[in-house]
Each structure stands twice: as structure tokens, then as C-alpha cells.
Amino acid sequence: MQLILDKLKLRYSRRNTEIVKWKDNTGGKVIGCLPMYFPEEFVHAAGLLPVTLFGDNGPIAHANRHLMTNACGAVRGTFEDLLLGKYDALDGVAAVLICDQVRFFFQVWSLDHEFGFFHQMWRPFNIDQSSRPFLLNELKRLKSALEEFTGNAITPGKLCGSIRLFNETRSLMRALNDIRKTRPGLLKASDLVKAIAAGMIMPKEEYNSILKELITQTRDSDYESGEKPKVMVCGHPCGMPEEEILDLIEEMGAVIVGDDFFTGSRYFSVDVPCSGDPVEAYADFLLNLIPCTTYHYPQNWIGQDRSLSTYGDYVADYVRENGIQGVILLREMYCDPFDLEFVMLKRKLEERNIAHITLNTGHEAGSLETQRTRIQGYLEMLSC
Ligand code: SF4
């Protein structure tokens, strides 16, 4: 089991050389997709390999000269990799404009570095049925752009085939996640997020067969779970959470049994419907994802009661339904959507009597030692 996890982690850590290797072996083209919610299935159906672009969590030197230094770590880390030439092998890049920072960053990118394929997909921020026609139109625009770039028609049959393949990936990821819920501690959270992230950079056909073997070996493990406080970790809407923090939380005596990471539940919780017109089905999928801080829920901003938080309700329900004792919020510095939701989220957790702690994370978040002291105090409180 650990051998497979280590191999997946290695594939993730060598993600940029993986692209070069794949291109050399297949002669195919690769499209880099910024997190989150990019319709990768459309890219796959056009005969291309979609890979998610994860910025590095390491020091930022060059990107700070091009972008505001209060841009979030996900944006600056990705731009740093671009400036270091790590994306030179890509044939194109694409993004859903999930927040103002991505929109701004992508426009700078379009001026700085041209690619053969460069596509920005707009997304309605209000999630209700009134947004559906706009969303559908954006999906059709993406489909046409990919067809023009490749010369390949994205037929309903091809798109359905890609959707089925990606649904299988999501279903396998959910199965792995279920094991960590039912056998707490068997899978380290830092291993799991990287195993999930590996699936976003590898061809799904290969990844799915590796994941099936991992699930079999994990189920066969004779590991016995102990009695540790169970926590859910939320935050980092679209970047990779820091391995050191996840490890610290678990080394100090808690066990992470739930998350709300892009490299976690946010990626695999919902499948795309497989019936009817696949473009229409994809629009419905995007409208029915689990609540997210990057979406606006219009009902939360109307009337006197401003304590509504669709996202907060989702987190609180998840905690209660899974017998979780507390929530650790990883507040990535300079992430506007998370900051805007933060007050309502905290209020919701307080209303529902859910113990929580907030840790600032990101490139300038400070030392791990400070986090250690805070986590220790929080876990002692949970154990009382
Ligand atoms: S959602 Fe937050 S972390 Fe993601 S790109 Fe926007 S500001 Fe950065």
C-alpha cells in the first residue's frame, strides 16, 4: 500500500517532467488547467491530456515582480513555475475564472507568455437555475475552441466516454476516502491529498488501474484504528495544502477523517450525469457541486439575517454526519473568497457548537512552531 502511495506522490512531485515524458511517449498534446472546476472531460474528448497546474509551495522570487505581493499563494506559486520555465512543454492553458485573482493573473499571463491554445471560461457566480443558459453557452464556447485547436470533433459519444472515465476516477477516489473515514489513521492525510493530486496530472486510464490496486491493498491491511480525536480540515480552496501542517496535526494526536480540499472531497464528491445531452449534463453538474467559497449564494445576502452560510452549513453537516469532533480551518493568506466567507463560516460553526481553530497558511504564514503550539492547545481542548 505505502509503495503505491509513494509512487503516486513521486509522480505528483515530478509533475512537470511527467508532461514531457508523456508527450515523448505518445506524441500527444497537453493542456494545463488552472484549479478549479475546469471541464477536463472536454479536453480529453478532444484527444488531449488535461493536467492541473499546481503552483509550488516553495519560495517566490520572480512572480512577486509581476504580480501584487498580496496575490494568493496559489496564483503566485503557479506564476513562479511559469517564469521558471516549468510549463514550457504545455501546448495550451485554460482556466475557469473562479475569482478576481485568477482573472487578473490569467490576463497578465496572456500578455507575458503566449500559448497555442489559451482559453478563459467565465462562470456565473450566482448558483441557481437563472445561471444555466450562460453556463451552457460557456461550455459550448469551450467545445468549439477545442475543436478548432485540434481539428477533432467532440461528438456526444466521445464526450460521454470521457465523462464515464472521469466518473470512474471520482468513484475510486471516493472509495479511498471512505476507507479513511471508516478506518481512521490508516491513510495519512498528506499521502491522500497527493494521491488525489496525482490523478489530476496523470492520464486517467493509467491512474484508475493504479487506484484500484491501492484500494485493494488498503482494504486488505490489518491496521487497527486507535481512539484519537477526529477532525475535518477545510480551506485552501484551490491549492495543495501544506504537507507539514497536515502531518503536524496527525503527529500531535488527531486524525483527519474529512477535508474540503480541491485535492480532496471538492474534486470527487459529485459525478457528471451520464444520460441525455452531455453538454447539458455538464452544466447541471457544475450547478450541483458541493458548496464552495468561490460561489455566491444569492439568498445569503438578502434580508436581515446575514448569518446564512451555505458553505458553513455544508461543513457543519459533514462534521455531524461523520462523527467528527472538530474543524481546523486552513486560511490561505490573501484568498479573497475564503476571507469573505470566513466570518459567516465561523459564526455557523459557533451556532452549531462545533469546536474549531484557524491556522494561517501560505508562503508568508510564519513558522511551523507557532502552529504547533496552537494545534496542541486545540487538541487538548478537544480531548477534554
Ligand atoms: S480561490 Fe483563493 S486560493 Fe484560489 S485562486 Fe482565488 S484567491 Fe487564490
Short mmCIF file of C-alpha atoms and ligand atoms in Angstrom, two decimals, residues 35-36 72-75 98-102 236-239 293-294 332 334-338, ligand 1:
data_model
loop_
_atom_site.label_atom_id
_atom_site.label_comp_id
_atom_site.label_asym_id
_atom_site.label_seq_id
_atom_site.Cartn_x
_atom_site.Cartn_y
_atom_site.Cartn_z
CA PRO A 35 -7.77 24.94 -10.49
CA MET A 36 -10.70 24.65 -10.10
CA CYS A 72 -2.68 34.39 -3.02
CA GLY A 73 -0.02 31.70 -2.88
CA ALA A 74 -1.80 29.52 -5.45
CA VAL A 75 -1.63 32.27 -8.05
CA ILE A 98 -13.19 31.33 -10.35
CA CYS A 99 -12.16 34.55 -8.62
CA ASP A 100 -10.79 38.01 -9.37
CA GLN A 101 -7.24 36.91 -8.67
CA VAL A 102 -7.35 34.17 -11.28
CA HIS A 236 -7.04 26.12 0.65
CA PRO A 237 -9.82 26.39 -1.94
CA CYS A 238 -7.63 25.52 -4.87
CA GLY A 239 -4.02 24.95 -3.89
CA THR A 293 -16.49 29.71 -1.03
CA THR A 294 -15.88 30.81 -4.62
CA GLU A 332 -4.64 30.59 2.95
CA TYR A 334 -4.80 36.57 0.60
CA CYS A 335 -7.55 34.24 -0.61
CA ASP A 336 -10.44 36.67 -1.01
CA PRO A 337 -13.29 34.16 -1.48
CA PHE A 338 -12.35 32.28 1.68
S1 SF4 B 1 -9.90 30.95 -4.82
FE1 SF4 B 1 -8.45 31.79 -3.35
S2 SF4 B 1 -6.67 30.43 -3.42
FE2 SF4 B 1 -7.89 30.07 -5.29
S3 SF4 B 1 -7.02 31.43 -6.83
FE3 SF4 B 1 -8.73 32.53 -5.92
S4 SF4 B 1 -7.80 33.73 -4.26
FE4 SF4 B 1 -6.32 32.15 -4.85
#
